[in-house]
Amino acid sequence: MKPIFLSVGYSTCHWCHVMERESFEDEEIGRILNENFICVKVDREERPDVDEVYMTFLQATDSGGGWPMSVWLTPDLRPFVGGTYFPPEDGVRRVSFRSVLLRIAEQWKENRAFLCERSEHILSVLQSSSGIDRGDEPPPCLPVQEQCLQQLKRIFDEEYGGFGEFPKFPTPVNFSFLFCLWALRKGSPEGTQALHMAVHTLKWMMYGGIHDHIGKGFHRYSTDQTWHVPHFEKMLYDQAQLGVTYAEAFQISGNEIFADTAHDILQYVLQHLSDDAGGFYSAEDADSLPNAQSKVKKEGAFAIWTAKEIQQLLDIEETNGNTFGDIFMHHYGVKKEGNISASQDVHGELQGQNVLIIRSSLELTAAKFGLDVARVQKILSMCRDRLYEARRLRPPPLRDTKILASWNGLMISGFARCGVILRDEGYMERAKLAASFLHENMYDLKSGILLRSFYKSHQPIADLVPGFLDDYAFLIRGLLDLYEACLDEFYLEWAVQLQDKQDQLFWDSKGSGYFSSDASDSSILLRLKDDQDGAEPSGNSVSVVNLLRLACYTGRTEFMERSGQILAAFSERLLKVPASLPEMVRGNMIYHQTVRQVVVCGNRDDPNTRQLLETAQSLYVPNKVLILAEGTQTSFLYSHLPFLLSLEQKDGKATAYVCENFTCSLPTTSPAELRTMLVLSGTQQSSPL
């Protein structure tokens, strides 16, 4: 029998395309592969369970990590050797893919028993070490949050923002934690520091090349310390999370530049990642053809510019003798020789090109050209529009039209939260459309099973991959955010149904916490629990807060208990390296702080009710849920929360209550009083926790 060669990647992975072009399309390498191996290609975004198992093997054996992932397996799927990208030819420091294949094929023929024994041993070690050391109770709040802040401070870049040197990823979970810490520790040095780290980073990202100033949205990460030259693919999960991050930065600071950036992100998604039926596509590729006559794709070709192109496109003279092009090139750091250093251009694809960055304020640009700020703003806007139209004539990058439940859940959160904060009904309607799409196309009403992915070929549900933990957890969060945005109890009911199914499929009844995959697929050798919040939060981290919110909406104490059990399961990691789980640290803070129920009694069409609701929605209070009690006692909320029956309107006016553990404060009909109550209730008191 032949061993298996497993290649794991994803549609927009740059180095996956490089290895495809260099090796998989090479006839000799193709012959070696087909003669000696059973070759399998897996999309990690469609099968994260497969990816997680073999990435765990790769990292445990010091074989690196990343994509493309190249792993060789025995016929019963046990890994025995692996790596990532391999070049087509031998070099000084790296062995070629061809040489690796020939060596493994030879070893399989001559030492098969040894390789099988090695794979058995490796799997045994992985199985014994894949568990987490469970604590007896959730870890204390203050030591964990302070340790998390200190660990992030140690790697914080004071000059350019971000965490670590390079490459630099946006990592929205860090902002989520920092904002929460600021809100619960207002006025403290720690709270002030947390807000500074977040806002400083967001500004540098917004001004940098990681932000697409022409096409909008954010690229995946920066290859350098200054956020200048990105890896050019754009991922839905980044847009979803960063949209919320920038909207919350606006909510906290009142600075309109953050609101503008949130709008920018969502406009990109609406224009480029939206399916007409309601779902959201996964990504856009980094590589594209430089022009219609080109045969070879290059990274960033769609997004970069020469100075000559810009001068020709913007050759419009301003009254002071300068052209629009002169003003634009100064403001966005465009240089005649290109603004990308050779060290950032591994393949020599970016020579003489420019990635747009903002390194001058509007005021300085206006002063340099003797113009007022409003005129400069108008000129730059006109220039961006003209470059956008010119860019549309270029061959576009590949768009991955796969629709993933998890990332769509994040995007539903994005549109719902931004709709509330930015007061945009259109965003809320777009979130509703996406939720309806998932309910109709990716959810089996009979079984309660959520699907992982959807393609426009409309395969029968039985032929598609069932959802994983992240699909349930992220969609539940999206539905809860959508309920609080539009107060339609349908989304609340569906969230509860999904949570019950998540508990049934993924809960570890022995060790607590959720497995990433269910137990139905025997080909998955390990059931693992993700203990890292990275580019996306982990399913367990998101579930901590989901469960706390659901407990407040349903009165079901088992949700609260399960939230605490997750925190207890990860307590050792939270105590030692909390910065690896910032979203779970945030959940731990909210768990100890207690979630407040803001109940507004009144008719939703009453202007007074709307004022109270808008007041509750306008404040950044991470430990609150919002409930509209309209007196319809047959509704979902009244059937689950009997205490609502005791709450009444005061003097016939819409009335708000702030409740904790179903015990409510004195009623108020005043938006100003409600604002004061929420600000006070959202501040963490000194405690031994």
XYZ file of C-alpha atoms in Angstrom:
689
model
C 0.000 0.000 0.000
C 1.085 3.546 -0.698
C 1.419 6.205 1.983
C -0.769 9.309 1.777
C 0.499 12.742 0.891
C -1.837 15.299 2.492
C -1.629 18.925 1.393
C -3.722 21.358 3.448
C -4.229 24.947 2.376
C -6.898 27.472 1.530
C -8.063 29.377 -1.515
C -6.377 32.726 -0.826
C -3.113 31.363 0.628
C -0.241 32.989 -1.303
C 2.379 30.332 -0.552
C -0.135 27.600 -1.396
C -0.376 29.094 -4.878
C 3.416 29.339 -5.088
C 3.868 25.650 -4.268
C 1.021 24.750 -6.637
C 2.730 26.606 -9.471
C 6.282 25.459 -8.694
C 5.683 21.849 -7.725
C 2.178 20.473 -8.205
C 2.079 21.643 -11.838
C 5.562 20.240 -12.563
C 5.317 17.055 -14.645
C 8.221 15.231 -13.026
C 7.074 16.009 -9.495
C 3.560 15.027 -10.486
C 4.848 11.673 -11.725
C 6.734 11.034 -8.473
C 3.655 11.895 -6.437
C 1.304 9.674 -8.435
C 3.654 6.691 -8.539
C 4.461 6.684 -4.836
C 1.630 8.334 -2.904
C -2.115 8.696 -2.610
C -2.484 12.465 -2.925
C -5.186 14.315 -0.987
C -5.882 18.060 -1.015
C -7.913 19.582 1.841
C -9.345 23.076 2.241
C -8.603 23.958 5.874
C -11.518 26.382 5.922
C -13.973 23.642 5.026
C -12.373 20.974 7.241
C -10.759 22.751 10.193
C -10.890 19.477 12.139
C -8.510 17.788 9.685
C -6.257 20.837 9.683
C -6.171 21.026 13.489
C -5.138 17.382 13.967
C -2.213 17.485 11.569
C -1.127 21.002 12.505
C -0.914 19.776 16.096
C 1.362 16.981 14.870
C 3.475 19.415 12.864
C 4.010 21.774 15.780
C 4.611 18.967 18.274
C 7.408 17.548 16.104
C 9.125 20.923 15.570
C 8.264 20.828 11.874
C 7.057 24.401 11.829
C 3.505 25.494 11.204
C 1.523 27.306 8.573
C 0.217 26.756 5.093
C 0.598 25.011 2.797
C 0.852 22.166 5.267
C 2.498 19.040 3.821
C 2.070 15.832 5.825
C 2.744 12.191 4.993
C 0.435 9.613 6.548
C 0.177 5.873 6.858
C -2.850 4.343 5.066
C -4.750 4.477 8.381
C -4.190 8.288 8.497
C -1.449 8.389 11.136
C 1.187 11.067 10.419
C 4.870 10.172 10.372
C 6.595 13.199 8.790
C 5.572 16.704 7.789
C 6.505 20.225 6.840
C 5.061 23.322 5.195
C 6.257 24.918 1.962
C 9.008 23.136 0.042
C 10.830 24.793 -2.905
C 11.100 22.967 -6.239
C 14.908 22.892 -6.214
C 17.503 22.109 -3.536
C 19.088 25.162 -1.962
C 21.678 26.003 0.648
C 19.212 25.994 3.529
C 16.163 24.111 2.231
C 15.723 20.716 0.673
C 13.514 20.573 -2.410
C 10.062 19.013 -2.563
C 11.342 16.551 -5.160
C 14.131 15.364 -2.858
C 11.747 15.033 0.072
C 9.348 12.922 -1.991
C 12.077 10.586 -3.219
C 13.526 10.177 0.268
C 10.143 9.406 1.858
C 9.238 6.972 -0.939
C 12.542 5.162 -0.379
C 12.054 5.011 3.377
C 8.510 3.690 2.972
C 9.818 0.799 0.875
C 12.776 -0.007 3.101
C 11.661 0.978 6.627
C 7.863 0.838 6.547
C 7.576 -0.935 9.891
C 9.703 1.707 11.579
C 7.673 4.555 10.092
C 4.403 2.922 11.156
C 5.763 2.344 14.648
C 6.918 5.962 14.781
C 3.506 7.220 13.711
C 1.835 5.061 16.348
C 4.124 6.464 19.037
C 3.583 10.055 17.893
C -0.179 9.632 17.916
C -0.071 8.077 21.378
C 1.914 11.057 22.707
C -0.470 13.511 21.074
C -3.491 11.744 22.531
C -2.035 11.771 26.029
C -1.053 15.442 25.822
C -4.088 16.816 24.000
C -6.126 17.316 27.150
C -6.090 20.480 29.239
C -5.404 20.662 32.958
C -8.773 21.467 34.420
C -9.148 23.618 37.524
C -11.861 23.274 40.122
C -13.308 26.749 39.611
C -12.960 29.778 37.351
C -9.690 31.631 37.927
C -9.779 34.892 39.902
C -10.543 37.973 37.875
C -8.007 40.671 38.775
C -4.787 38.584 38.631
C -5.762 37.152 35.232
C -6.683 40.486 33.644
C -3.618 42.227 35.066
C -1.324 39.449 33.892
C -2.906 39.590 30.433
C -2.364 43.349 30.265
C 1.256 43.015 31.381
C 1.987 40.313 28.811
C 0.541 42.483 26.034
C 2.431 45.553 27.307
C 5.720 43.653 27.086
C 5.285 43.127 23.348
C 3.467 46.384 22.559
C 5.130 48.567 19.920
C 4.996 52.057 21.423
C 5.965 53.699 18.138
C 3.797 51.980 15.527
C 1.288 50.126 17.663
C 0.555 46.447 17.459
C 2.016 43.563 19.384
C 5.410 42.121 18.484
C 7.719 43.192 15.684
C 6.644 41.646 12.366
C 4.747 40.222 10.696
C 1.949 42.122 12.420
C -1.608 40.819 12.482
C -4.656 42.922 13.426
C -5.727 40.355 16.091
C -9.088 41.956 17.012
C -9.409 39.808 20.149
C -6.712 41.974 21.742
C -8.795 45.116 21.199
C -11.862 43.370 22.582
C -10.001 42.634 25.813
C -8.412 46.093 26.047
C -11.722 47.899 25.549
C -13.379 45.698 28.162
C -10.589 46.363 30.645
C -10.913 50.109 30.040
C -14.674 49.977 30.592
C -14.460 47.999 33.823
C -11.444 49.904 35.201
C -12.289 53.464 34.148
C -9.993 56.062 35.665
C -7.351 53.542 36.704
C -3.813 53.587 35.230
C -4.475 50.096 33.833
C -7.655 51.210 32.098
C -5.954 54.260 30.621
C -3.027 52.172 29.386
C -5.346 49.595 27.839
C -7.259 52.233 25.887
C -4.040 53.895 24.717
C -2.645 50.612 23.376
C -5.841 49.893 21.459
C -6.436 53.361 19.997
C -2.785 53.924 19.071
C -2.675 50.618 17.188
C -5.971 51.219 15.411
C -4.756 54.591 14.127
C -1.529 53.171 12.712
C -3.402 50.299 11.083
C -5.921 52.713 9.589
C -3.174 54.901 8.107
C -1.029 51.980 6.957
C -0.924 49.914 3.790
C -2.722 47.059 5.524
C -5.775 49.295 4.999
C -6.803 49.425 1.348
C -7.277 53.168 0.880
C -8.764 52.748 -2.594
C -10.789 49.525 -2.482
C -11.570 49.734 1.243
C -11.357 46.984 3.848
C -8.231 45.506 5.429
C -5.657 43.067 4.124
C -4.748 40.049 6.231
C -1.525 41.226 7.875
C 1.499 43.475 7.526
C 4.887 42.041 6.579
C 6.698 44.886 8.356
C 6.687 46.741 11.652
C 5.044 49.913 10.325
C 1.865 48.348 8.852
C 3.101 49.392 5.392
C 3.384 46.377 3.053
C 0.636 43.819 3.582
C 0.012 40.249 2.593
C -2.699 41.302 0.182
C -5.468 38.745 0.676
C -8.620 39.990 2.387
C -10.506 37.708 4.766
C -14.142 38.004 5.788
C -13.344 37.255 9.439
C -10.995 40.263 9.590
C -13.576 42.624 8.129
C -16.242 41.304 10.510
C -14.196 41.772 13.662
C -12.440 44.990 12.667
C -15.735 46.597 11.704
C -16.917 46.089 15.279
C -13.556 47.166 16.715
C -13.517 50.488 14.875
C -17.193 51.120 15.655
C -16.523 50.486 19.358
C -13.468 52.753 19.215
C -15.807 55.465 17.926
C -18.384 54.624 20.606
C -15.740 54.986 23.315
C -13.771 57.967 21.994
C -16.289 59.882 19.889
C -13.591 60.273 17.215
C -15.274 60.255 13.793
C -12.226 58.786 12.028
C -13.021 55.450 13.665
C -16.642 55.601 12.511
C -15.444 56.407 8.989
C -13.166 53.373 9.031
C -15.968 51.112 10.250
C -18.162 52.357 7.383
C -15.249 51.795 4.991
C -14.918 48.155 6.052
C -18.616 47.390 5.767
C -18.854 49.088 2.376
C -16.067 46.818 1.135
C -17.981 43.757 2.337
C -21.209 44.974 0.737
C -19.487 45.609 -2.583
C -17.136 42.633 -2.829
C -17.996 39.833 -0.386
C -21.802 39.797 -0.495
C -23.942 37.198 -2.231
C -27.249 38.451 -3.603
C -29.098 35.738 -1.680
C -27.780 37.032 1.655
C -24.635 35.112 2.576
C -21.102 36.474 2.735
C -18.174 35.133 0.713
C -14.981 34.059 2.441
C -12.111 36.014 0.918
C -10.311 37.706 -1.944
C -6.943 36.433 -3.132
C -3.592 38.203 -2.779
C -2.481 37.295 -6.319
C -3.856 38.532 -9.637
C -2.761 39.243 -13.206
C -1.089 42.659 -13.561
C -3.003 43.284 -16.794
C -5.223 41.520 -19.316
C -2.217 40.405 -21.384
C -0.333 38.865 -18.461
C -0.026 35.103 -18.056
C 1.463 34.964 -14.553
C -0.251 36.230 -11.423
C 1.661 38.432 -9.004
C 1.012 39.218 -5.382
C -0.567 42.596 -4.803
C -0.892 43.403 -8.507
C -4.463 44.610 -8.047
C -3.624 47.016 -5.215
C -0.269 48.633 -6.053
C 0.592 51.695 -8.130
C 3.506 53.291 -9.921
C 4.030 57.015 -9.527
C 3.642 57.405 -13.305
C 0.189 55.768 -13.250
C -1.010 58.090 -10.511
C 0.388 61.198 -12.204
C -1.373 60.293 -15.452
C -4.689 59.466 -13.799
C -4.670 62.544 -11.555
C -3.280 65.123 -13.986
C -5.781 67.769 -12.899
C -4.278 71.159 -12.098
C -5.154 72.851 -8.837
C -5.209 76.661 -8.668
C -1.809 76.908 -6.993
C 0.026 75.171 -9.859
C 0.153 71.733 -8.321
C -1.838 68.834 -9.701
C -4.207 66.567 -7.854
C -1.546 63.913 -8.393
C 1.077 65.980 -6.528
C -1.230 66.421 -3.550
C -2.318 62.791 -3.520
C 1.225 61.415 -3.878
C 2.462 63.517 -0.988
C -0.386 62.556 1.304
C -0.167 58.834 0.527
C 3.616 58.491 0.512
C 4.005 57.712 -3.212
C 7.583 57.834 -4.544
C 8.826 57.916 -8.122
C 11.118 54.942 -7.483
C 8.451 53.101 -5.460
C 8.054 53.023 -1.688
C 8.580 49.285 -1.107
C 12.016 48.141 0.066
C 13.711 45.100 -1.478
C 13.574 43.299 1.878
C 9.777 43.346 1.656
C 9.735 42.026 -1.911
C 10.817 38.380 -1.704
C 9.850 37.504 -5.296
C 10.790 40.813 -6.908
C 7.160 41.456 -7.822
C 6.877 44.927 -6.266
C 9.836 46.801 -7.773
C 9.007 50.400 -8.593
C 5.559 50.028 -7.057
C 3.828 51.868 -4.229
C 1.547 50.698 -1.443
C -0.499 53.699 -0.328
C 0.099 54.834 3.252
C -0.812 57.996 5.130
C 2.199 59.594 6.754
C 0.961 63.195 6.779
C -2.046 64.715 8.490
C -4.663 66.578 6.487
C -3.534 69.782 8.178
C 0.122 69.299 7.154
C -0.820 68.387 3.601
C -3.052 71.463 3.405
C -0.260 73.689 4.745
C 2.289 72.295 2.272
C 0.104 73.101 -0.731
C -1.422 76.314 0.609
C -4.956 74.946 0.735
C -7.593 74.683 3.423
C -8.326 71.306 4.980
C -11.805 71.006 3.479
C -10.379 71.490 -0.030
C -7.702 68.847 0.557
C -10.327 66.409 1.807
C -12.397 66.958 -1.320
C -9.387 66.568 -3.628
C -8.259 63.326 -1.936
C -11.784 61.935 -2.112
C -12.001 62.711 -5.830
C -8.586 61.112 -6.368
C -9.561 57.942 -4.543
C -12.723 57.658 -6.630
C -10.762 58.081 -9.860
C -8.172 55.479 -8.850
C -10.947 53.102 -7.809
C -12.501 53.315 -11.265
C -9.108 52.787 -12.892
C -8.434 49.781 -10.673
C -11.718 48.192 -11.695
C -10.271 47.818 -15.209
C -7.504 45.547 -13.910
C -8.011 41.763 -13.793
C -9.506 41.200 -10.316
C -8.110 38.737 -7.787
C -9.869 35.421 -7.290
C -12.825 35.622 -4.948
C -13.525 32.595 -2.752
C -17.315 32.339 -2.910
C -17.501 29.629 -0.282
C -19.970 30.667 2.436
C -18.898 29.568 5.932
C -21.327 29.534 8.858
C -18.701 30.662 11.380
C -17.449 33.671 9.439
C -20.998 34.605 8.453
C -21.844 34.548 12.161
C -19.007 36.998 12.809
C -20.210 39.176 9.940
C -23.784 39.163 11.258
C -22.317 40.478 14.517
C -20.393 43.059 12.520
C -23.392 44.483 10.712
C -25.662 44.257 13.775
C -23.224 45.951 16.171
C -22.193 48.607 13.647
C -25.831 49.211 12.782
C -26.536 50.013 16.428
C -23.433 52.078 17.146
C -23.406 53.985 13.858
C -27.216 54.337 13.754
C -27.526 52.715 10.341
C -30.713 50.728 9.735
C -29.311 49.437 6.449
C -26.568 47.570 8.281
C -29.118 45.931 10.577
C -31.207 44.893 7.577
C -28.122 43.343 5.981
C -27.501 41.326 9.151
C -31.105 40.102 9.072
C -30.739 39.057 5.427
C -27.644 37.017 6.251
C -29.351 35.352 9.222
C -32.312 34.421 7.016
C -29.941 32.984 4.408
C -28.234 30.752 6.970
C -31.539 29.635 8.456
C -32.938 28.709 5.054
C -29.836 27.211 3.433
C -27.435 26.034 6.140
C -29.685 24.843 8.959
C -31.657 21.604 9.052
C -34.876 22.318 10.947
C -35.561 18.634 11.542
C -32.220 17.659 13.094
C -31.162 21.078 14.375
C -27.798 20.609 12.645
C -25.937 23.629 11.288
C -23.834 23.186 8.164
C -20.220 24.281 7.902
C -20.267 25.571 4.346
C -22.478 26.368 1.403
C -21.721 26.547 -2.291
C -23.907 27.982 -4.992
C -24.187 24.532 -6.615
C -26.826 23.809 -3.936
C -25.804 20.301 -2.936
C -28.303 18.338 -0.812
C -27.793 18.887 2.914
C -26.801 15.221 3.375
C -23.754 15.747 1.116
C -22.403 18.753 2.976
C -20.061 19.039 5.961
C -21.826 19.513 9.313
C -20.818 22.480 11.426
C -18.021 22.615 13.974
C -17.874 24.355 17.344
C -16.879 27.704 15.829
C -19.858 27.619 13.464
C -22.300 27.293 16.348
C -20.535 29.657 18.754
C -19.939 32.472 16.239
C -23.467 32.279 14.833
C -24.986 32.268 18.327
C -23.032 35.439 19.104
C -24.242 36.960 15.841
C -27.864 36.142 16.627
C -27.617 37.606 20.139
C -26.102 40.794 18.725
C -28.831 40.895 16.096
C -31.538 40.495 18.733
C -30.132 43.437 20.693
C -30.020 45.479 17.476
C -33.583 44.882 16.274
C -35.237 43.199 19.319
C -36.874 40.459 17.237
C -37.221 37.422 19.503
C -36.885 35.020 16.568
C -33.107 35.455 16.707
C -33.097 34.811 20.441
C -35.082 31.607 20.066
C -32.824 30.317 17.315
C -29.734 31.144 19.384
C -31.076 29.018 22.252
C -31.801 26.123 19.885
C -28.274 26.304 18.500
C -26.772 26.462 21.987
C -28.650 23.322 23.022
C -27.367 21.530 19.917
C -23.822 22.807 20.540
C -23.965 21.384 24.062
C -25.174 18.044 22.737
C -22.519 17.724 20.021
C -19.349 19.214 21.492
C -19.466 19.363 25.310
C -16.820 17.329 27.140
C -18.758 15.795 30.012
C -15.548 14.598 31.686
C -13.134 17.487 31.362
C -15.541 20.356 30.640
C -15.202 22.782 27.776
C -16.116 22.123 24.167
C -14.301 19.963 21.655
C -13.730 21.621 18.294
C -15.447 18.771 16.425
C -18.123 16.215 17.247
C -17.495 12.494 17.657
C -19.260 11.324 14.501
C -16.243 11.176 12.139
C -14.003 8.216 12.973
C -11.329 9.429 10.532
C -10.480 12.306 12.885
C -7.804 10.817 15.127
C -7.951 13.456 17.879
C -10.776 15.504 19.357
C -9.088 18.710 20.386
C -9.950 21.909 22.223
C -8.556 25.109 20.772
C -6.717 26.968 23.529
C -5.674 29.990 21.499
C -7.442 33.184 20.469
C -5.738 34.188 17.243
C -6.967 35.811 14.044
C -10.344 34.455 15.139
C -11.418 33.863 18.740
C -11.696 30.264 19.865
C -15.111 28.662 20.100
C -14.725 28.138 23.837
C -13.841 31.796 24.426
C -16.878 33.032 22.522
C -19.096 30.486 24.274
C -18.203 31.842 27.731
C -19.975 35.129 27.019
C -22.687 33.533 24.849
C -23.718 31.369 27.793
C -23.713 34.297 30.215
C -25.945 36.284 27.893
C -28.269 33.347 27.271
C -28.611 32.779 31.023
C -29.868 36.365 31.328
C -32.339 35.900 28.485
C -33.700 32.530 29.579
C -33.192 32.250 33.335
C -31.548 28.851 32.735
C -28.921 28.491 35.443
C -27.186 25.646 33.599
C -25.959 28.170 31.037
C -24.277 30.203 33.765
C -22.802 27.051 35.299
C -21.467 25.853 31.968
C -19.796 29.214 31.363
C -17.974 28.845 34.675
C -17.008 25.276 33.839
C -15.315 26.420 30.621
C -13.311 28.988 32.578
C -12.374 26.336 35.136
C -11.299 23.969 32.346
C -8.881 26.576 30.962
C -7.908 28.061 34.338
C -4.261 26.979 34.276
C -3.683 28.545 30.870
C -5.568 31.682 31.894
C -3.360 32.039 34.962
C -0.064 31.376 33.146
C -0.436 32.812 29.630
C -3.687 34.799 29.558
C -2.486 36.825 26.543
C -2.958 33.669 24.459
C -6.675 33.795 25.314
C -7.626 37.501 25.506
C -11.233 36.839 24.484
C -11.597 34.286 27.275
C -9.978 36.712 29.731
C -12.704 39.150 28.712
C -15.271 36.435 29.383
C -13.739 35.780 32.790
C -14.013 39.481 33.630
C -17.684 39.570 32.662
C -18.354 36.318 34.548
C -17.001 37.794 37.786
C -18.464 41.248 37.196
C -21.973 39.813 36.564
C -24.065 40.646 33.517
C -26.618 43.445 33.907
C -30.035 43.121 32.295
C -31.244 46.439 30.960
C -35.005 46.029 30.661
C -37.034 48.633 28.819
C -40.804 48.365 29.327
C -42.795 50.009 26.572
C -44.052 49.801 23.039
C -41.211 49.784 20.515
C -43.045 52.357 18.366
C -43.257 54.827 21.264
C -40.625 57.617 20.891
C -39.929 57.459 24.646
C -39.197 53.743 24.376
C -36.880 54.394 21.456
C -35.020 57.040 23.464
C -34.389 54.652 26.340
C -33.327 51.859 23.985
C -30.969 54.151 22.101
C -29.458 55.354 25.378
C -28.770 51.769 26.444
C -27.313 50.960 23.036
C -25.156 54.075 22.812
C -22.853 53.222 25.718
C -19.979 50.760 25.648
C -20.883 48.515 28.584
C -19.468 45.027 27.918
C -21.349 43.345 30.766
C -24.919 44.189 29.777
C -27.765 42.623 27.827
C -30.743 44.546 26.496
C -34.334 43.340 26.825
C -37.466 44.927 25.428
C -40.535 44.017 27.505
C -43.611 44.988 25.521
C -46.139 43.273 27.763
C -46.796 40.406 25.350
C -46.898 37.697 27.980
C -46.952 34.883 25.430
C -43.577 35.964 24.052
C -40.351 34.006 24.376
C -38.908 36.352 26.983
C -41.961 36.420 29.253
C -42.230 32.618 29.143
C -38.606 32.294 30.304
C -38.281 35.297 32.622
C -41.237 35.462 35.051
C -39.704 38.476 36.849
C -40.636 40.597 33.812
C -44.276 40.306 34.908
C -43.495 42.423 37.972
C -42.016 45.294 35.956
C -44.345 48.074 34.918
C -44.302 51.366 33.101
C -44.047 54.357 35.429
C -46.852 56.896 35.099
C -47.797 55.330 31.771
C -44.396 56.164 30.263
C -41.740 53.874 28.840
C -39.586 52.805 31.781
C -36.124 51.293 32.152
C -34.717 49.012 34.847
C -31.141 47.844 35.397
C -31.272 44.344 36.871
C -28.690 41.995 38.339
C -29.501 38.344 38.952
C -33.129 39.208 38.131
C -33.289 41.823 40.928
C -34.005 45.275 39.539
C -33.079 48.818 40.490
C -35.606 51.601 40.885
C -37.331 52.424 37.602
C -36.489 55.466 35.500
C -38.189 57.157 32.587
C -35.242 59.480 32.001
C -32.568 58.639 29.382
C -30.068 60.755 31.362
C -30.733 58.787 34.557
C -30.432 55.505 32.660
C -27.092 56.633 31.256
C -25.808 57.393 34.766
C -27.063 54.044 36.088
C -25.310 52.152 33.290
C -22.035 54.003 33.671
C -21.981 53.260 37.399
C -23.047 49.632 36.993
C -20.382 48.998 34.363
C -17.436 50.035 36.538
C -15.509 47.318 38.316
C -15.298 47.744 42.062
C -12.219 46.823 44.066
C -12.591 43.238 45.174
C -10.453 40.268 46.218
C -11.423 38.346 43.064
